[in-house]
Amino acid sequence: MSDKLMDDIYTEPADVDPDTLRNLGPLTPLAGVWEGLRGTDVHPDAEGPVEDTYLERYDLQPIDPQTNGPQLLYGLRYHVHVTRPGAIETFHDQVGYWLWEPATERVIQTLAIPRGQIAMAAGHSKPDARRFDLSCDAESPYWGTCSNPFLHQAFRTVRFTITVIVHDDGTWSYEQDTVLRIQGRDDEFHHTDRNTLRRIAAPTPNPLMRNPG
């Protein structure tokens, strides 16, 4: 199925494989629980850019196949929890889904953070790709962002990009760039994050596979 709207928008695909872990395309290596110990974050401050290191736990678990009429998506539900080294309080918390649409060879990331902001980014990829790039833009009707009034005025997100690379040693890494338009500044600010993650636990099969009866 291409992005062109089909005449029949209601009929779901027949014979959907219930095993999500076999149908995640380029997301397959990301399934499981991961730990990153050397993350780097560059964020804005009144005095200028501030660089912090961080520790990260990234939990990605398979969900059952999802359909929108004829559209079929496989995915991972995720939770990211980030702290600074030696600290207890949360530095960053994020939830959402990584989705793979086989028919269009598209990867989608949805994200929500508890500071009143959500976003959805997307990019095309081959099923066996070891690297993929996603992006969203504030002006896009599909792949964009939405923020609470304070963030929209003071720290408006205008673009977001993320690159994921799967490495031969079983780790994977990401680099992301959140481009901000900050109140009182003429230039755009690049809020960047990067980390490399190592698996500490295998994924749990999706509910249909845990309860086949």
PDB file of C-alpha atoms in Angstrom:
ATOM      1  CA  MET A   1       0.000   0.000   0.000  1.00  0.00           C
ATOM      2  CA  SER A   2       1.365   3.425  -0.955  1.00  0.00           C
ATOM      3  CA  ASP A   3       0.556   6.749   0.683  1.00  0.00           C
ATOM      4  CA  LYS A   4      -2.192   7.269  -1.896  1.00  0.00           C
ATOM      5  CA  LEU A   5      -5.578   6.881  -0.235  1.00  0.00           C
ATOM      6  CA  MET A   6      -7.275   3.644  -1.220  1.00  0.00           C
ATOM      7  CA  ASP A   7     -10.925   3.405  -2.297  1.00  0.00           C
ATOM      8  CA  ASP A   8     -11.655   0.965   0.535  1.00  0.00           C
ATOM      9  CA  ILE A   9     -10.569   2.692   3.733  1.00  0.00           C
ATOM     10  CA  TYR A  10     -12.297   0.262   6.099  1.00  0.00           C
ATOM     11  CA  THR A  11     -11.308  -3.315   5.256  1.00  0.00           C
ATOM     12  CA  GLU A  12      -8.402  -4.550   7.342  1.00  0.00           C
ATOM     13  CA  PRO A  13      -5.657  -6.716   5.792  1.00  0.00           C
ATOM     14  CA  ALA A  14      -6.182 -10.469   5.932  1.00  0.00           C
ATOM     15  CA  ASP A  15      -3.766 -12.954   7.503  1.00  0.00           C
ATOM     16  CA  VAL A  16      -1.821 -10.473   9.632  1.00  0.00           C
ATOM     17  CA  ASP A  17       1.193 -12.149  11.262  1.00  0.00           C
ATOM     18  CA  PRO A  18       0.684 -11.749  15.041  1.00  0.00           C
ATOM     19  CA  ASP A  19       4.421 -12.073  15.802  1.00  0.00           C
ATOM     20  CA  THR A  20       5.570  -8.452  16.030  1.00  0.00           C
ATOM     21  CA  LEU A  21       9.203  -9.349  16.693  1.00  0.00           C
ATOM     22  CA  ARG A  22       9.390 -10.978  13.241  1.00  0.00           C
ATOM     23  CA  ASN A  23       7.929  -7.945  11.462  1.00  0.00           C
ATOM     24  CA  LEU A  24       9.709  -4.870  12.812  1.00  0.00           C
ATOM     25  CA  GLY A  25      11.944  -4.262   9.805  1.00  0.00           C
ATOM     26  CA  PRO A  26      14.821  -1.919  10.752  1.00  0.00           C
ATOM     27  CA  LEU A  27      13.444  -1.624  14.299  1.00  0.00           C
ATOM     28  CA  THR A  28      14.156  -5.309  15.014  1.00  0.00           C
ATOM     29  CA  PRO A  29      17.577  -4.735  16.667  1.00  0.00           C
ATOM     30  CA  LEU A  30      16.082  -2.115  19.025  1.00  0.00           C
ATOM     31  CA  ALA A  31      13.684  -4.458  20.844  1.00  0.00           C
ATOM     32  CA  GLY A  32      14.560  -5.016  24.505  1.00  0.00           C
ATOM     33  CA  VAL A  33      15.784  -3.074  27.514  1.00  0.00           C
ATOM     34  CA  TRP A  34      18.867  -0.909  27.066  1.00  0.00           C
ATOM     35  CA  GLU A  35      21.265   1.151  29.137  1.00  0.00           C
ATOM     36  CA  GLY A  36      23.397   4.087  28.085  1.00  0.00           C
ATOM     37  CA  LEU A  37      26.056   5.423  30.450  1.00  0.00           C
ATOM     38  CA  ARG A  38      27.686   8.207  28.440  1.00  0.00           C
ATOM     39  CA  GLY A  39      24.971  10.375  26.976  1.00  0.00           C
ATOM     40  CA  THR A  40      25.687  13.993  26.075  1.00  0.00           C
ATOM     41  CA  ASP A  41      23.042  16.733  26.115  1.00  0.00           C
ATOM     42  CA  VAL A  42      23.480  20.348  24.983  1.00  0.00           C
ATOM     43  CA  HIS A  43      20.578  22.575  26.057  1.00  0.00           C
ATOM     44  CA  PRO A  44      19.883  26.314  26.347  1.00  0.00           C
ATOM     45  CA  ASP A  45      20.498  28.460  29.399  1.00  0.00           C
ATOM     46  CA  ALA A  46      20.255  32.194  30.012  1.00  0.00           C
ATOM     47  CA  GLU A  47      24.053  32.415  29.807  1.00  0.00           C
ATOM     48  CA  GLY A  48      24.350  30.243  26.685  1.00  0.00           C
ATOM     49  CA  PRO A  49      24.608  26.539  25.798  1.00  0.00           C
ATOM     50  CA  VAL A  50      25.102  24.071  28.655  1.00  0.00           C
ATOM     51  CA  GLU A  51      26.515  20.581  28.140  1.00  0.00           C
ATOM     52  CA  ASP A  52      25.514  17.768  30.512  1.00  0.00           C
ATOM     53  CA  THR A  53      26.282  14.070  30.632  1.00  0.00           C
ATOM     54  CA  TYR A  54      23.501  11.621  31.424  1.00  0.00           C
ATOM     55  CA  LEU A  55      22.586   8.006  32.191  1.00  0.00           C
ATOM     56  CA  GLU A  56      19.716   6.441  30.288  1.00  0.00           C
ATOM     57  CA  ARG A  57      17.416   3.433  30.515  1.00  0.00           C
ATOM     58  CA  TYR A  58      15.511   2.755  27.278  1.00  0.00           C
ATOM     59  CA  ASP A  59      12.782   0.091  27.418  1.00  0.00           C
ATOM     60  CA  LEU A  60      11.311  -0.974  24.042  1.00  0.00           C
ATOM     61  CA  GLN A  61       8.655  -3.703  24.057  1.00  0.00           C
ATOM     62  CA  PRO A  62       6.660  -5.133  21.115  1.00  0.00           C
ATOM     63  CA  ILE A  63       2.960  -4.346  20.804  1.00  0.00           C
ATOM     64  CA  ASP A  64       0.362  -6.307  18.843  1.00  0.00           C
ATOM     65  CA  PRO A  65      -0.041  -5.386  15.144  1.00  0.00           C
ATOM     66  CA  GLN A  66      -2.083  -2.227  14.628  1.00  0.00           C
ATOM     67  CA  THR A  67      -4.462  -1.493  11.744  1.00  0.00           C
ATOM     68  CA  ASN A  68      -6.144   1.625  10.401  1.00  0.00           C
ATOM     69  CA  GLY A  69      -8.445  -0.061   7.922  1.00  0.00           C
ATOM     70  CA  PRO A  70      -5.999  -1.368   5.277  1.00  0.00           C
ATOM     71  CA  GLN A  71      -2.971   0.265   6.905  1.00  0.00           C
ATOM     72  CA  LEU A  72      -0.809  -2.139   8.927  1.00  0.00           C
ATOM     73  CA  LEU A  73       1.766  -1.086  11.521  1.00  0.00           C
ATOM     74  CA  TYR A  74       4.118  -3.063  13.730  1.00  0.00           C
ATOM     75  CA  GLY A  75       5.769  -1.368  16.654  1.00  0.00           C
ATOM     76  CA  LEU A  76       7.579  -1.026  19.935  1.00  0.00           C
ATOM     77  CA  ARG A  77       6.161   0.828  22.938  1.00  0.00           C
ATOM     78  CA  TYR A  78       8.965   2.638  24.720  1.00  0.00           C
ATOM     79  CA  HIS A  79       9.848   4.461  27.913  1.00  0.00           C
ATOM     80  CA  VAL A  80      13.029   6.516  28.285  1.00  0.00           C
ATOM     81  CA  HIS A  81      14.220   7.525  31.741  1.00  0.00           C
ATOM     82  CA  VAL A  82      17.271   9.770  32.062  1.00  0.00           C
ATOM     83  CA  THR A  83      19.210  10.973  35.096  1.00  0.00           C
ATOM     84  CA  ARG A  84      22.458  12.868  35.616  1.00  0.00           C
ATOM     85  CA  PRO A  85      25.361  10.839  37.030  1.00  0.00           C
ATOM     86  CA  GLY A  86      25.061  10.579  40.804  1.00  0.00           C
ATOM     87  CA  ALA A  87      21.580  12.176  40.854  1.00  0.00           C
ATOM     88  CA  ILE A  88      18.214  10.707  41.804  1.00  0.00           C
ATOM     89  CA  GLU A  89      15.785  13.166  40.223  1.00  0.00           C
ATOM     90  CA  THR A  90      14.642  12.667  36.648  1.00  0.00           C
ATOM     91  CA  PHE A  91      16.534  14.696  34.041  1.00  0.00           C
ATOM     92  CA  HIS A  92      14.302  13.606  31.166  1.00  0.00           C
ATOM     93  CA  ASP A  93      11.312  11.285  30.816  1.00  0.00           C
ATOM     94  CA  GLN A  94       9.746  10.256  27.504  1.00  0.00           C
ATOM     95  CA  VAL A  95       7.186   7.740  26.286  1.00  0.00           C
ATOM     96  CA  GLY A  96       5.842   6.815  22.879  1.00  0.00           C
ATOM     97  CA  TYR A  97       6.042   4.315  20.025  1.00  0.00           C
ATOM     98  CA  TRP A  98       8.496   3.323  17.343  1.00  0.00           C
ATOM     99  CA  LEU A  99       6.422   2.080  14.387  1.00  0.00           C
ATOM    100  CA  TRP A 100       7.228   0.278  11.137  1.00  0.00           C
ATOM    101  CA  GLU A 101       4.873   0.336   8.153  1.00  0.00           C
ATOM    102  CA  PRO A 102       6.052  -2.437   5.799  1.00  0.00           C
ATOM    103  CA  ALA A 103       3.906  -1.349   2.839  1.00  0.00           C
ATOM    104  CA  THR A 104       5.501   2.100   2.624  1.00  0.00           C
ATOM    105  CA  GLU A 105       8.872   1.204   4.197  1.00  0.00           C
ATOM    106  CA  ARG A 106       8.399   4.022   6.680  1.00  0.00           C
ATOM    107  CA  VAL A 107       9.626   4.325  10.267  1.00  0.00           C
ATOM    108  CA  ILE A 108       7.602   6.555  12.616  1.00  0.00           C
ATOM    109  CA  GLN A 109       8.484   7.758  16.098  1.00  0.00           C
ATOM    110  CA  THR A 110       5.865   9.265  18.375  1.00  0.00           C
ATOM    111  CA  LEU A 111       6.964  10.933  21.587  1.00  0.00           C
ATOM    112  CA  ALA A 112       5.484  12.668  24.589  1.00  0.00           C
ATOM    113  CA  ILE A 113       7.274  14.368  27.475  1.00  0.00           C
ATOM    114  CA  PRO A 114       5.753  15.513  30.778  1.00  0.00           C
ATOM    115  CA  ARG A 115       6.519  19.174  30.157  1.00  0.00           C
ATOM    116  CA  GLY A 116       3.509  19.475  27.883  1.00  0.00           C
ATOM    117  CA  GLN A 117       4.908  18.531  24.493  1.00  0.00           C
ATOM    118  CA  ILE A 118       4.315  15.844  21.867  1.00  0.00           C
ATOM    119  CA  ALA A 119       5.817  15.155  18.446  1.00  0.00           C
ATOM    120  CA  MET A 120       5.780  12.673  15.572  1.00  0.00           C
ATOM    121  CA  ALA A 121       8.727  12.140  13.218  1.00  0.00           C
ATOM    122  CA  ALA A 122       9.099   9.849  10.217  1.00  0.00           C
ATOM    123  CA  GLY A 123      11.494   8.681   7.540  1.00  0.00           C
ATOM    124  CA  HIS A 124      11.845   5.948   4.943  1.00  0.00           C
ATOM    125  CA  SER A 125      14.083   2.930   5.405  1.00  0.00           C
ATOM    126  CA  LYS A 126      14.755  -0.496   3.947  1.00  0.00           C
ATOM    127  CA  PRO A 127      13.719  -3.406   6.205  1.00  0.00           C
ATOM    128  CA  ASP A 128      17.337  -4.496   6.759  1.00  0.00           C
ATOM    129  CA  ALA A 129      18.818  -1.007   7.147  1.00  0.00           C
ATOM    130  CA  ARG A 130      21.367  -0.477   9.903  1.00  0.00           C
ATOM    131  CA  ARG A 131      20.839   3.285   9.859  1.00  0.00           C
ATOM    132  CA  PHE A 132      17.731   5.398   9.436  1.00  0.00           C
ATOM    133  CA  ASP A 133      16.871   9.078   9.737  1.00  0.00           C
ATOM    134  CA  LEU A 134      13.591  10.593  10.912  1.00  0.00           C
ATOM    135  CA  SER A 135      12.445  14.206  10.977  1.00  0.00           C
ATOM    136  CA  CYS A 136       9.510  16.420  11.776  1.00  0.00           C
ATOM    137  CA  ASP A 137       8.728  20.079  11.155  1.00  0.00           C
ATOM    138  CA  ALA A 138       6.411  22.449  12.996  1.00  0.00           C
ATOM    139  CA  GLU A 139       4.740  23.388   9.706  1.00  0.00           C
ATOM    140  CA  SER A 140       4.046  19.823   8.571  1.00  0.00           C
ATOM    141  CA  PRO A 141       0.408  18.617   8.644  1.00  0.00           C
ATOM    142  CA  TYR A 142       1.639  15.080   9.414  1.00  0.00           C
ATOM    143  CA  TRP A 143       5.077  14.932  11.005  1.00  0.00           C
ATOM    144  CA  GLY A 144       5.111  17.804  13.466  1.00  0.00           C
ATOM    145  CA  THR A 145       5.060  18.992  17.062  1.00  0.00           C
ATOM    146  CA  CYS A 146       2.569  20.425  19.524  1.00  0.00           C
ATOM    147  CA  SER A 147       3.531  22.298  22.705  1.00  0.00           C
ATOM    148  CA  ASN A 148       1.821  23.963  25.623  1.00  0.00           C
ATOM    149  CA  PRO A 149       1.465  27.774  25.314  1.00  0.00           C
ATOM    150  CA  PHE A 150       4.546  28.591  27.392  1.00  0.00           C
ATOM    151  CA  LEU A 151       6.876  26.328  25.406  1.00  0.00           C
ATOM    152  CA  HIS A 152       5.357  27.476  22.123  1.00  0.00           C
ATOM    153  CA  GLN A 153       6.150  31.095  22.965  1.00  0.00           C
ATOM    154  CA  ALA A 154       9.402  30.794  24.895  1.00  0.00           C
ATOM    155  CA  PHE A 155      11.097  27.686  23.426  1.00  0.00           C
ATOM    156  CA  ARG A 156       9.263  26.817  20.236  1.00  0.00           C
ATOM    157  CA  THR A 157      10.361  23.607  18.505  1.00  0.00           C
ATOM    158  CA  VAL A 158      10.580  24.282  14.776  1.00  0.00           C
ATOM    159  CA  ARG A 159      12.330  21.082  13.654  1.00  0.00           C
ATOM    160  CA  PHE A 160      13.385  17.746  15.091  1.00  0.00           C
ATOM    161  CA  THR A 161      15.653  15.107  13.571  1.00  0.00           C
ATOM    162  CA  ILE A 162      16.965  11.798  14.879  1.00  0.00           C
ATOM    163  CA  THR A 163      19.471   9.375  13.355  1.00  0.00           C
ATOM    164  CA  VAL A 164      19.657   5.782  14.609  1.00  0.00           C
ATOM    165  CA  ILE A 165      22.662   3.559  13.866  1.00  0.00           C
ATOM    166  CA  VAL A 166      22.837  -0.166  14.706  1.00  0.00           C
ATOM    167  CA  HIS A 167      26.417  -1.327  15.343  1.00  0.00           C
ATOM    168  CA  ASP A 168      28.074  -4.666  14.684  1.00  0.00           C
ATOM    169  CA  ASP A 169      28.783  -5.230  18.404  1.00  0.00           C
ATOM    170  CA  GLY A 170      25.047  -5.341  19.213  1.00  0.00           C
ATOM    171  CA  THR A 171      24.788  -1.782  20.493  1.00  0.00           C
ATOM    172  CA  TRP A 172      22.870   1.027  18.857  1.00  0.00           C
ATOM    173  CA  SER A 173      23.248   4.758  19.057  1.00  0.00           C
ATOM    174  CA  TYR A 174      21.228   7.854  18.289  1.00  0.00           C
ATOM    175  CA  GLU A 175      21.912  11.495  17.591  1.00  0.00           C
ATOM    176  CA  GLN A 176      19.029  13.930  17.745  1.00  0.00           C
ATOM    177  CA  ASP A 177      18.715  17.647  17.115  1.00  0.00           C
ATOM    178  CA  THR A 178      15.795  19.692  18.399  1.00  0.00           C
ATOM    179  CA  VAL A 179      15.889  23.118  16.751  1.00  0.00           C
ATOM    180  CA  LEU A 180      14.404  25.805  19.005  1.00  0.00           C
ATOM    181  CA  ARG A 181      13.298  29.358  18.420  1.00  0.00           C
ATOM    182  CA  ILE A 182      13.910  30.974  21.798  1.00  0.00           C
ATOM    183  CA  GLN A 183      12.186  34.149  22.921  1.00  0.00           C
ATOM    184  CA  GLY A 184      14.603  37.098  22.817  1.00  0.00           C
ATOM    185  CA  ARG A 185      17.069  35.420  20.447  1.00  0.00           C
ATOM    186  CA  ASP A 186      17.431  35.992  16.715  1.00  0.00           C
ATOM    187  CA  ASP A 187      19.275  32.755  15.929  1.00  0.00           C
ATOM    188  CA  GLU A 188      17.943  29.230  16.180  1.00  0.00           C
ATOM    189  CA  PHE A 189      19.294  27.025  18.973  1.00  0.00           C
ATOM    190  CA  HIS A 190      20.246  23.386  18.388  1.00  0.00           C
ATOM    191  CA  HIS A 191      19.375  21.296  21.447  1.00  0.00           C
ATOM    192  CA  THR A 192      21.287  18.062  20.817  1.00  0.00           C
ATOM    193  CA  ASP A 193      21.405  14.640  22.478  1.00  0.00           C
ATOM    194  CA  ARG A 194      23.438  11.554  21.687  1.00  0.00           C
ATOM    195  CA  ASN A 195      24.110   8.228  23.371  1.00  0.00           C
ATOM    196  CA  THR A 196      25.110   4.613  22.738  1.00  0.00           C
ATOM    197  CA  LEU A 197      22.985   1.885  24.312  1.00  0.00           C
ATOM    198  CA  ARG A 198      23.756  -1.702  25.345  1.00  0.00           C
ATOM    199  CA  ARG A 199      21.042  -4.326  25.830  1.00  0.00           C
ATOM    200  CA  ILE A 200      20.549  -5.462  29.420  1.00  0.00           C
ATOM    201  CA  ALA A 201      17.389  -7.544  28.894  1.00  0.00           C
ATOM    202  CA  ALA A 202      15.613  -9.267  26.001  1.00  0.00           C
ATOM    203  CA  PRO A 203      12.193  -8.069  24.807  1.00  0.00           C
ATOM    204  CA  THR A 204       8.981  -9.647  26.064  1.00  0.00           C
ATOM    205  CA  PRO A 205       6.816 -11.108  23.253  1.00  0.00           C
ATOM    206  CA  ASN A 206       3.754  -9.053  22.363  1.00  0.00           C
ATOM    207  CA  PRO A 207       0.426 -10.029  24.014  1.00  0.00           C
ATOM    208  CA  LEU A 208      -0.877 -12.055  21.052  1.00  0.00           C
ATOM    209  CA  MET A 209       2.227 -14.236  21.203  1.00  0.00           C
ATOM    210  CA  ARG A 210       2.146 -14.601  24.995  1.00  0.00           C
ATOM    211  CA  ASN A 211      -1.517 -15.651  24.872  1.00  0.00           C
ATOM    212  CA  PRO A 212      -1.947 -17.463  21.547  1.00  0.00           C
ATOM    213  CA  GLY A 213      -5.195 -19.122  22.609  1.00  0.00           C
TER     214      GLY A 213
END
